[in-house]
Structure formats: structure tokens, C-alpha cells
Tab-separated table of C-alpha atoms in Angstrom:
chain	number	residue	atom	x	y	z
A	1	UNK	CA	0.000	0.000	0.000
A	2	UNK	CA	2.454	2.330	0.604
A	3	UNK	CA	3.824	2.130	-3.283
A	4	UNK	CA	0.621	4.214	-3.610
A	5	UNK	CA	1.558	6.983	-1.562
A	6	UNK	CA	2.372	9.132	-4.269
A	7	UNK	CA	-0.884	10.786	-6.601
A	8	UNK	CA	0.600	10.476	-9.710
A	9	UNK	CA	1.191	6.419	-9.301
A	10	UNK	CA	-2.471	6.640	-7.609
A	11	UNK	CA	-4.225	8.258	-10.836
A	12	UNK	CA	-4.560	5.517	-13.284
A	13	UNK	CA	-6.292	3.367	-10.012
A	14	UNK	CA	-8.558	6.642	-9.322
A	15	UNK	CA	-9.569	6.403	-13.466
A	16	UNK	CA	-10.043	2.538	-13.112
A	17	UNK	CA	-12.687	3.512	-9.895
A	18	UNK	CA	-14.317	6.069	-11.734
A	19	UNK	CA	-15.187	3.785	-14.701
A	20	UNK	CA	-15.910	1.134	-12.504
A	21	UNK	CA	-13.060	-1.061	-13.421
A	22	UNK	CA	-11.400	-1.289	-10.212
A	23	UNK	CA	-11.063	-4.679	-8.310
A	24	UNK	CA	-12.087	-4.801	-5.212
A	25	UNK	CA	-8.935	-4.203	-3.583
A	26	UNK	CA	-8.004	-1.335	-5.976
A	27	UNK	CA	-11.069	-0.051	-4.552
A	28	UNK	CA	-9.777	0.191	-1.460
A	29	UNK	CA	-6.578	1.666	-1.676
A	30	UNK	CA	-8.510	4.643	-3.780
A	31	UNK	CA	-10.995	5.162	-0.894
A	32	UNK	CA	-8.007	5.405	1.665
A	33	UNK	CA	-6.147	7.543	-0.287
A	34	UNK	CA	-8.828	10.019	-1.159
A	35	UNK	CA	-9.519	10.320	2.540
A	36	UNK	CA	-6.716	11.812	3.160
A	37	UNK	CA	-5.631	13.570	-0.323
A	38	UNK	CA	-7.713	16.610	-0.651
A	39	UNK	CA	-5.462	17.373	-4.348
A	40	UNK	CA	-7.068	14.042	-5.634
A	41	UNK	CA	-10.309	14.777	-4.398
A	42	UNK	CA	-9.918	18.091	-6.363
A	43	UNK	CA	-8.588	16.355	-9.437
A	44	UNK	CA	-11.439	14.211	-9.596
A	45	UNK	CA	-14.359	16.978	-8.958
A	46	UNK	CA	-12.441	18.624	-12.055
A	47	UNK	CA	-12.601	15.604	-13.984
A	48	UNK	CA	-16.652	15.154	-13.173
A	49	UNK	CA	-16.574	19.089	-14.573
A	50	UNK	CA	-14.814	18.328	-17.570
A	51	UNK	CA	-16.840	14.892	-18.473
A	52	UNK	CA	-20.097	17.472	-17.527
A	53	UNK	CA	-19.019	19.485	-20.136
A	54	UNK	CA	-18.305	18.042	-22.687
A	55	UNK	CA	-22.169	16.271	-22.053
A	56	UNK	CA	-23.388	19.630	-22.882
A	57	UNK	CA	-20.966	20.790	-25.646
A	58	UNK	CA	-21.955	17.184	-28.092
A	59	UNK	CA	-25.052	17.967	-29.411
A	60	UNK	CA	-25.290	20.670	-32.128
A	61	UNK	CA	-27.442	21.665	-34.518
A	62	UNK	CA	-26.785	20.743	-38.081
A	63	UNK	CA	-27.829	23.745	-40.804
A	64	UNK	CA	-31.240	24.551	-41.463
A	65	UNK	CA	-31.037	22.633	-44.927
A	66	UNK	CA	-30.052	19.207	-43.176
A	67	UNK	CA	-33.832	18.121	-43.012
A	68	UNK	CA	-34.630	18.610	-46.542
A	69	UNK	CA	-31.581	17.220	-47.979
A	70	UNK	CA	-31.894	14.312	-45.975
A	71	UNK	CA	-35.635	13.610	-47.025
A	72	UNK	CA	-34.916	14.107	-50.738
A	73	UNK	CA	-31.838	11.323	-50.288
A	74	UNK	CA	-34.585	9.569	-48.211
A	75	UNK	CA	-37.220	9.875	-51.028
A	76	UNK	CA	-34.844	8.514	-53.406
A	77	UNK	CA	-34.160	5.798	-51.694
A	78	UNK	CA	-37.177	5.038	-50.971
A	79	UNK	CA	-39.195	5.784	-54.642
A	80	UNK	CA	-36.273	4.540	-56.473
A	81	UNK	CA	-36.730	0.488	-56.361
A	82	UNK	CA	-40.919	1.173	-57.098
A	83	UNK	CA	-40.409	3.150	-59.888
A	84	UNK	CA	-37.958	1.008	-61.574
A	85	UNK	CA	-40.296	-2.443	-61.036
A	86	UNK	CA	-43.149	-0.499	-62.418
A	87	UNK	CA	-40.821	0.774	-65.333
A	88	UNK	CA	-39.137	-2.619	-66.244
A	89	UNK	CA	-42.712	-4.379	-65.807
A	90	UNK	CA	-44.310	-2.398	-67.837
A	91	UNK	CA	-41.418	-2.068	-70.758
A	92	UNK	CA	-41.272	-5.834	-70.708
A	93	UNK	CA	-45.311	-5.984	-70.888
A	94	UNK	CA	-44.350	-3.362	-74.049
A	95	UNK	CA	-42.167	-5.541	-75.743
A	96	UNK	CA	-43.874	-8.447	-75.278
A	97	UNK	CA	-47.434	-7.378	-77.160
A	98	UNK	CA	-44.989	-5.285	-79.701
A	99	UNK	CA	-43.107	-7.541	-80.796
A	100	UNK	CA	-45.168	-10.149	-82.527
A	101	UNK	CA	-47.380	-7.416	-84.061
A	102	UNK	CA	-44.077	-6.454	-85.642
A	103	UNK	CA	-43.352	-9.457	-87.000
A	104	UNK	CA	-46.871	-10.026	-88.009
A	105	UNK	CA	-47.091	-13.233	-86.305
A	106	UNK	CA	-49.452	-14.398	-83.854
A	107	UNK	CA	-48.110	-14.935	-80.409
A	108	UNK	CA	-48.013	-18.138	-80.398
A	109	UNK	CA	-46.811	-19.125	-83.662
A	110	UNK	CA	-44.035	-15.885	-82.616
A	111	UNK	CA	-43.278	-18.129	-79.321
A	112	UNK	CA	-42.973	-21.491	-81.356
A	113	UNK	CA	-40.835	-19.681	-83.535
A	114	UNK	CA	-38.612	-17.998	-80.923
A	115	UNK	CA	-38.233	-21.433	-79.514
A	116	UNK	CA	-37.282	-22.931	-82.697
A	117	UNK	CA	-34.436	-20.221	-82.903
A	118	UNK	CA	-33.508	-20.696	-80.209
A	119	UNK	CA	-33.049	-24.368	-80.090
A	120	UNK	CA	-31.111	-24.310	-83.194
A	121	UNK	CA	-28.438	-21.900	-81.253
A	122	UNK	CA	-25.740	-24.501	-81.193
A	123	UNK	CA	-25.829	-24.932	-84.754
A	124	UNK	CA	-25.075	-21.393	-84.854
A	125	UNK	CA	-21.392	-22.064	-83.258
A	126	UNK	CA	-20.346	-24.459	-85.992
A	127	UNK	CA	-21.236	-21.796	-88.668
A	128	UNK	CA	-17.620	-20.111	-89.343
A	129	UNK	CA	-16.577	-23.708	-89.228
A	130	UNK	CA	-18.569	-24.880	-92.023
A	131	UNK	CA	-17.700	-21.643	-93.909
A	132	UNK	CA	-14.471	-22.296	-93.698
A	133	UNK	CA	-14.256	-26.054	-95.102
A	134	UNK	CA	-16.613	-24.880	-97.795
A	135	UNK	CA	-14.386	-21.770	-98.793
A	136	UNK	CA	-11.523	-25.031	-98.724
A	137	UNK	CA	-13.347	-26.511	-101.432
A	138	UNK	CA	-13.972	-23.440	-103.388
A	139	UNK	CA	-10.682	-22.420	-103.688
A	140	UNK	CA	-8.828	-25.422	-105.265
A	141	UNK	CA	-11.860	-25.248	-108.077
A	142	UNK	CA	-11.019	-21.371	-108.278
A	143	UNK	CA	-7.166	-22.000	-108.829
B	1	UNK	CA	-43.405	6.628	-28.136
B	2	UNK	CA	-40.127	5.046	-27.496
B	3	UNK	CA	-37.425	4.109	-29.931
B	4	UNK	CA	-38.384	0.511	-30.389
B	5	UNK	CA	-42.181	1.285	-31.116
B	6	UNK	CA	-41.170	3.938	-34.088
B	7	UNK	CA	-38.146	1.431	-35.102
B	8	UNK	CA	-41.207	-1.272	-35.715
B	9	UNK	CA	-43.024	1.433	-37.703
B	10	UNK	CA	-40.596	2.260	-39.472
B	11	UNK	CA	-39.875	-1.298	-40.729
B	12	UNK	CA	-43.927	-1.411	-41.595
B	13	UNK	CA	-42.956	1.749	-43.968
B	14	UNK	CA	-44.169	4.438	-41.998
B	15	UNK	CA	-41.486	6.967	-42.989
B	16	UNK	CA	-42.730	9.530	-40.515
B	17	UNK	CA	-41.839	7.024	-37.524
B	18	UNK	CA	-38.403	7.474	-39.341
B	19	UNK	CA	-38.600	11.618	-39.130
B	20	UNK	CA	-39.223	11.207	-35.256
B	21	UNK	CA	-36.366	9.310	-35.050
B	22	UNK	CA	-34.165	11.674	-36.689
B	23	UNK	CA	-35.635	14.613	-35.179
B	24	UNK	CA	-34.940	12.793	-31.962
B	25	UNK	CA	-30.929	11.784	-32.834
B	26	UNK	CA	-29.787	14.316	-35.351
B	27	UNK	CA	-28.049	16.863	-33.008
B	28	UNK	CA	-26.606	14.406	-31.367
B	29	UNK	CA	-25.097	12.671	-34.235
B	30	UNK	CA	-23.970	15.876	-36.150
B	31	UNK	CA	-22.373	16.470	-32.796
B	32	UNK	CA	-20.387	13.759	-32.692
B	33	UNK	CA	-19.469	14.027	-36.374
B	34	UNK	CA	-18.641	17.510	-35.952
B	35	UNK	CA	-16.373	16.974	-33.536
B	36	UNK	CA	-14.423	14.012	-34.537
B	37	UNK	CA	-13.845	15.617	-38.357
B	38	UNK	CA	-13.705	19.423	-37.136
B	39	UNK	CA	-15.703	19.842	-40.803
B	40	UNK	CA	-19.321	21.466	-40.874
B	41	UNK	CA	-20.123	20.099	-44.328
B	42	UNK	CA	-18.499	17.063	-43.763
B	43	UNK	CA	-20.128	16.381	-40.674
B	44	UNK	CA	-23.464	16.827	-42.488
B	45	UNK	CA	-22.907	14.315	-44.964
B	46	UNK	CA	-21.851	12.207	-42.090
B	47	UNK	CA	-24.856	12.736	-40.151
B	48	UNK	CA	-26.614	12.107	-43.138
B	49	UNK	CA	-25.299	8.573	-44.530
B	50	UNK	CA	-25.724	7.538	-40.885
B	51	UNK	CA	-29.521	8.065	-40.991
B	52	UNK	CA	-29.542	6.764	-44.551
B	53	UNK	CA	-27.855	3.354	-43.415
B	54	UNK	CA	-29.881	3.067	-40.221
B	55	UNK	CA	-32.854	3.018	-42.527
B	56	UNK	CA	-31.374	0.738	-44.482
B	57	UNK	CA	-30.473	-1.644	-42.094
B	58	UNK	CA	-33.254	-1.123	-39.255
B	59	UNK	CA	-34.623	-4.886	-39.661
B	60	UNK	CA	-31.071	-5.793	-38.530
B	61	UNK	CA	-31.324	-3.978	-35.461
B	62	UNK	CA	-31.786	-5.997	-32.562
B	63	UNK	CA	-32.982	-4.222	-29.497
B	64	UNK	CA	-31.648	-7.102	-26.953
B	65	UNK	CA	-27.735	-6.415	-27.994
B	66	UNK	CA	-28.076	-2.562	-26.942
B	67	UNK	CA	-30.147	0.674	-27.708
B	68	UNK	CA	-30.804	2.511	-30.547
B	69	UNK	CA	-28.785	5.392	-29.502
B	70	UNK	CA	-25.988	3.817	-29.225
B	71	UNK	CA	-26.242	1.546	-32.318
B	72	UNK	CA	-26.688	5.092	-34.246
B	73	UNK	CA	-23.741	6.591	-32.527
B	74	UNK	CA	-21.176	3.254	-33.222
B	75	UNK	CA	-22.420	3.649	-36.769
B	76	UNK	CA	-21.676	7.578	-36.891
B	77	UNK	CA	-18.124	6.885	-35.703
B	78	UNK	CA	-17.392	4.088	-37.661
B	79	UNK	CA	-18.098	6.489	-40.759
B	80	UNK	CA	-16.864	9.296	-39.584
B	81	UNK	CA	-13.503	7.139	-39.224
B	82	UNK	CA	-14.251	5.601	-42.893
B	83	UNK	CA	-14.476	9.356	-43.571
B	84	UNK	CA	-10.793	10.607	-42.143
B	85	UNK	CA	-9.307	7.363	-43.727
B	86	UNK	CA	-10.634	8.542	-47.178
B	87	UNK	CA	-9.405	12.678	-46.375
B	88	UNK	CA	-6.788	14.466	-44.014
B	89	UNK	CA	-8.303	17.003	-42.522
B	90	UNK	CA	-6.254	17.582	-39.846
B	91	UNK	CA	-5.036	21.473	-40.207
B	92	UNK	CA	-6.869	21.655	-43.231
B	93	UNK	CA	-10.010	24.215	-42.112
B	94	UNK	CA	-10.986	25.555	-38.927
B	95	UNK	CA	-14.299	25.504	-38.088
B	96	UNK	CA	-16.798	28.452	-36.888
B	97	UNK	CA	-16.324	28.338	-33.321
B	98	UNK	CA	-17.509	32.255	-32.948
B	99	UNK	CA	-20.699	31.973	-34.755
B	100	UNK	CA	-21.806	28.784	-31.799
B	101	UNK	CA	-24.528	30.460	-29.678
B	102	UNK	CA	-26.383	29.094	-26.526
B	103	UNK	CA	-29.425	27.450	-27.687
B	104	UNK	CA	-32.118	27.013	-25.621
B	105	UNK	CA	-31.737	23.742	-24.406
B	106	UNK	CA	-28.255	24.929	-22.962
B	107	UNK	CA	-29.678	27.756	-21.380
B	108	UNK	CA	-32.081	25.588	-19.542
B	109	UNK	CA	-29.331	23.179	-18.259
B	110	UNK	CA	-26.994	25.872	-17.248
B	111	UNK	CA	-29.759	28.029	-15.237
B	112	UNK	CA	-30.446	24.584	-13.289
B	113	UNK	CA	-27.271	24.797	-12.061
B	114	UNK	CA	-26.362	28.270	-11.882
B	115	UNK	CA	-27.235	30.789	-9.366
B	116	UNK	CA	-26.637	33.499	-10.956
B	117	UNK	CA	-26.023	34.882	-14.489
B	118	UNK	CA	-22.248	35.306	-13.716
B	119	UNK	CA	-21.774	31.538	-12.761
B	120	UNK	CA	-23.970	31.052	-16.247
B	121	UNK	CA	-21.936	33.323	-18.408
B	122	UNK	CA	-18.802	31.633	-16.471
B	123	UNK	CA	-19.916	27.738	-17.247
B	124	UNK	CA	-20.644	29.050	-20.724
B	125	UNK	CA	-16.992	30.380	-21.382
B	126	UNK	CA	-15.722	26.899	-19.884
B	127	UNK	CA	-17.753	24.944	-22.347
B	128	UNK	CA	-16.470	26.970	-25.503
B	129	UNK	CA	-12.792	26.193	-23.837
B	130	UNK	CA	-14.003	22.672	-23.170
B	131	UNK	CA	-15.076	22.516	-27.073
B	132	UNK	CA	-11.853	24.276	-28.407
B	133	UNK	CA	-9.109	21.644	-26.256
B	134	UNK	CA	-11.549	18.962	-27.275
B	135	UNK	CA	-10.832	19.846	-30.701
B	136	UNK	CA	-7.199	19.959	-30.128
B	137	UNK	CA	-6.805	16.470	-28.587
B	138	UNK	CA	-5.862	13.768	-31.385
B	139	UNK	CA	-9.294	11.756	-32.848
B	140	UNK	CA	-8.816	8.815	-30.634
B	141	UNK	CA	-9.016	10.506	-27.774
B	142	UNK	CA	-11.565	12.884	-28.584
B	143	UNK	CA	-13.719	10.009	-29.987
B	144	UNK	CA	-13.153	8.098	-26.265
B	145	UNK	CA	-14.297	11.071	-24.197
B	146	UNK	CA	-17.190	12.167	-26.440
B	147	UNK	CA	-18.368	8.332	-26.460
B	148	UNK	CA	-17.478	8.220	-22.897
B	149	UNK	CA	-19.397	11.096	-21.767
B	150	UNK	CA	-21.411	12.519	-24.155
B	151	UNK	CA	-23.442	8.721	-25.337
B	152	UNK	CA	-22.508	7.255	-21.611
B	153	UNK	CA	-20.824	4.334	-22.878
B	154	UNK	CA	-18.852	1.930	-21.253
B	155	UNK	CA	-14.873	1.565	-21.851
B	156	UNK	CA	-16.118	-1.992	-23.345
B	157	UNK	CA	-18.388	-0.962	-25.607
B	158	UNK	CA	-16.041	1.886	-26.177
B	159	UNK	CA	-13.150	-0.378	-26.903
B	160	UNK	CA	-15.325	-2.680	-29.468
B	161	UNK	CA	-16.805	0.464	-31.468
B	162	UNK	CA	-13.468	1.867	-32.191
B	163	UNK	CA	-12.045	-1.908	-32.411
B	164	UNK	CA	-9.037	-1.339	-30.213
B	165	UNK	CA	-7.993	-2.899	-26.555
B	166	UNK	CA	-9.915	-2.019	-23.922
B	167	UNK	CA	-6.627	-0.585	-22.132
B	168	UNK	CA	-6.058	1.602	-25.252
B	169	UNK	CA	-9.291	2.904	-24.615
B	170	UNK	CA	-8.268	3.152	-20.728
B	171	UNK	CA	-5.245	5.128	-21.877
B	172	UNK	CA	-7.150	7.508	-24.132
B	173	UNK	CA	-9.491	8.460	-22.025
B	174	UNK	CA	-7.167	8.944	-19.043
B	175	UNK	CA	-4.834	11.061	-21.125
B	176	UNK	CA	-7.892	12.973	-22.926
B	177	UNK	CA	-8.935	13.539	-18.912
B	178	UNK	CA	-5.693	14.715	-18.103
B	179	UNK	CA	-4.978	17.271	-21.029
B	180	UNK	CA	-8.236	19.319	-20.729
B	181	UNK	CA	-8.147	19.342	-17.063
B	182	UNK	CA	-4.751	20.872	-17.740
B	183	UNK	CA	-5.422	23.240	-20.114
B	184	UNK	CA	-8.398	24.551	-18.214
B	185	UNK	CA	-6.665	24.982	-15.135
B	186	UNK	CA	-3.938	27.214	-17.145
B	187	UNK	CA	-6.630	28.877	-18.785
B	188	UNK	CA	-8.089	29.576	-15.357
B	189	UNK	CA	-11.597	28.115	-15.983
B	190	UNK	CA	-11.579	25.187	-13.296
């Protein structure tokens, strides 16, 4: 106990009791040393002032154009994801009755067909290929 | 209507629950931003990403793991630290101290404890020092003692918002403590 004679080893026990981190012994030795250290007693009523203030200095007011700013990021956020569904919806629902009147198909026979390309899509790959062997055959008859 | 009531509202889509809520928080989070980046605008667009993930992310919330106050203030310093990693501001604009008047909400807490308008005007000019030295102090321990005392949180939860040790916290706080009280006391204010 006596090691904590002096304040300035003392102070980092006195912040460990004042945020309630102090063991139960620690405790002690703070409460015995406060009763007879009037400076630490000080220090800490100074400290209670301090944390006090700066309490009351935190909360400030943010400009008069914080409100509206936030809402319109708000509103975006919020109207954004609506009014694209709605949008894509209703440009797919578009397409969809468009395009076979385009094609002058019904939509069925349009679907069948769509199918049909699609279907055939592999073939599609082997194209350039058979391009080429043809274009091999060509050329000998050419020269 | 407390927190938890609007926070359900909210969730429902009533966006007005939402204004309460950031009626009820915004000085207090534009406080803390202010004083951690020392940048008016900045500390607006803070302030304002903070609300606009809270929204975001209010089904996530989970009332049993803390309160909403504090959930909005670890969220305002982990930007405002996402923030300082992006800029340095440090030295590069001071802010405007002068044109900080009492508001009324001040005035009310002050003339609770003061007797007189002397010990008002007194605890007034302390509180602009307190602001300035805050300001002066390096982030981490400015972002300790404003947790510390200004949300009331514990060196724990302290320690696991800012994601250090809870002895760095120990440390920051302590030598935060230690460097206003000095400053004050050569200032003659305490």
C-alpha cells in the first residue's frame, strides 16, 4: 500500500474507480487515499466538470437545410426500387405485345418460332466452321 | 413513443416514424461528427449517410444487444472514421467556433445549475474552452471522451466500437482527462 503513496502512481487506479473497473482491492486503496488527499479529491471533482461538459458541448445543430436534404436522399431511396419495377414491368409488358405485331405473327406461332431459334443456337457455333471447309473446297476449283 | 415502437413502424414503412427518429438523434449525431472531423459540411454528410444506413439496415437492429442510440452513434463513428481514412483534414479548415450560440436547451441546463447569471456566463466560457481543447486532442481521444461522456458508454463498448484494446481505450481516455483538465486549469476556468 504504501507504493501508492504518491498521486501520480495513484491516478490511473482513481480512473479505473471512476469507470468502474477497479477490483475490489483497488477499490480500497482509492478510498483510503482520497480520505486523506484533498489534491485528488480536487482532481477528480475537475474531472466530473470536464466529463459534464463536454455532455453539454456534443449535441449541435446541423444547418437549417439538413432536413430537406436528408428527405430528398430519403425519397430517393425510398421511390427509387418502385419506380424502376413499375418501369421494367411495364417495358417488358411493351415488348412483349410489340413484338409479334411487328413481326406479323401471332403470339403463339411468334413463341414457337422464338423457340425454334432458339433451339437451333448450337448450330449457330459451328457456322464459321462450315464456312471455312466450304471456302476449302472453293478455292482449289477457283485456282 | 419510445425508440423501439417507431423502429417497428418504421420497418412497416411508416417513414414519418423514421422523421421522429431523426428529429430525436440528429443533433446528437452531427455532434459527434462535428467533432471528430472538425468539418461542418463534412459532418453533415456524415450525419446524413448515418440516418440513410440506419434506414437501411433497421430490420437488422436488434434491441436485446443494446439501444438505438448507441447503435446510431457506433455507426456515426465508424463512418466518420471511414471518412478521415478517405481525407486528411487535420489542419486543413478551422471551423466556426464564434458563430456557436447558446441554444435554448443549454440555457435551460446551465440556469439549473447556476445561481446566478455570472456563474452562467462563467460555465458558458468553460464549455467553448471545453469545445476548443476537445478539438485539439488527437481523434482517438476525442472520440473516447465524447463516447465516454457525451453517449454514456462503457470503456467496453467503447473499446469494441473503435475496435481497439480495452486498455487503449483506458489510456485515451485517461490522457484525454488529463490534457483538458490541464489546459483549463492554465486557462483559469476550473
Amino acid at each position: 500500500m504504501n507504493s501508492y503513496s504518491n498521486c501520480c502512481e495513484i491516478f490511473p487506479l482513481i480512473h479505473d474507480w471512476l469507470e468502474g473497473l477497479a477490483k475490489p482491492e483497488e477499490i480500497l486503496i482509492v478510498q483510503l487515499h482520497l480520505e486523506r488527499c484533498p489534491s485528488c479529491n480536487r482532481i477528480i471533482l475537475e474531472w466530473q466538470v470536464i466529463a459534464h461538459d463536454i455532455a453539454a458541448v456534443l449535441p449541435m445543430s446541423p444547418t437549417p437545410r439538413f432536413d430537406n436534404l436528408l428527405r430528398e436522399r430519403l425519397n430517393f431511396f425510398i421511390k427509387e426500387p418502385k419506380f424502376e419495377l413499375i418501369f421494367s414491368w411495364l417495358l417488358t409488358s411493351c415488348a412483349a405485345a410489340f413484338i409479334p405485331i411487328y413481326f406479323e405473327k401471332s403470339p403463339i406461332s411468334f413463341i414457337s418460332l422464338s423457340l425454334s431459334w432458339l433451339f437451333s443456337l448450337p448450330s449457330w457455333l459451328k457456322l464459321p466452321l462450315q464456312w471455312i471447309s466450304d471456302g476449302l473446297q472453293i478455292i482449289p476449283n477457283i485456282l | 413513443m419510445d425508440d423501439n415502437e417507431l423502429i417497428q413502424k418504421c420497418i412497416q414503412g411508416d417513414i414519418k416514424a423514421f422523421d421522429k427518429l431523426v428529429y430525436k438523434y440528429r443533433d446528437r449525431i452531427y455532434g459527434i461528427a462535428f467533432h471528430l472531423l472538425k468539418d461542418r459540411e463534412m459532418a453533415e454528410d456524415v450525419a446524413q449517410e448515418t440516418f440513410l444506413r440506419a434506414f437501411q439496415n433497421l430490420k437488422f437492429f436488434d434491441q436485446n444487444m443494446g439501444t438505438f442510440s448507441n447503435w446510431l452513434t457506433v455507426l456515426a463513428v465508424r463512418l466518420c472514421f471511414n471518412a478521415m481514412k478517405k481525407r486528411s483534414y487535420e489542419g486543413k479548415m478551422r471551423v466556426y467556433l464564434d458563430d456557436f450560440h447558446l441554444d435554448e436547451c443549454q440555457l435551460n441546463s446551465c440556469s439549473e445549475n447556476s445561481e446566478n447569471l455570472e456563474e452562467l456566463w462563467l460555465a458558458e466560457e468553460r464549455r467553448k474552452m471545453v469545445r476548443e481543447f476537445l478539438e485539439s486532442l488527437p481523434i482517438t481521444h476525442r472520440a473516447a471522451l465524447l463516447l465516454r461522456y457525451g453517449e454514456n458508454m462503457g470503456v467496453n463498448e467503447i473499446a469494441e466500437t473503435l475496435k481497439v484494446p480495452v486498455g487503449t481505450v483506458k489510456a485515451w481516455l485517461f490522457r484525454g482527462r488529463e490534457t483538458l483538465r490541464r489546459k483549463l486549469k492554465e486557462a483559469g476556468m476550473i
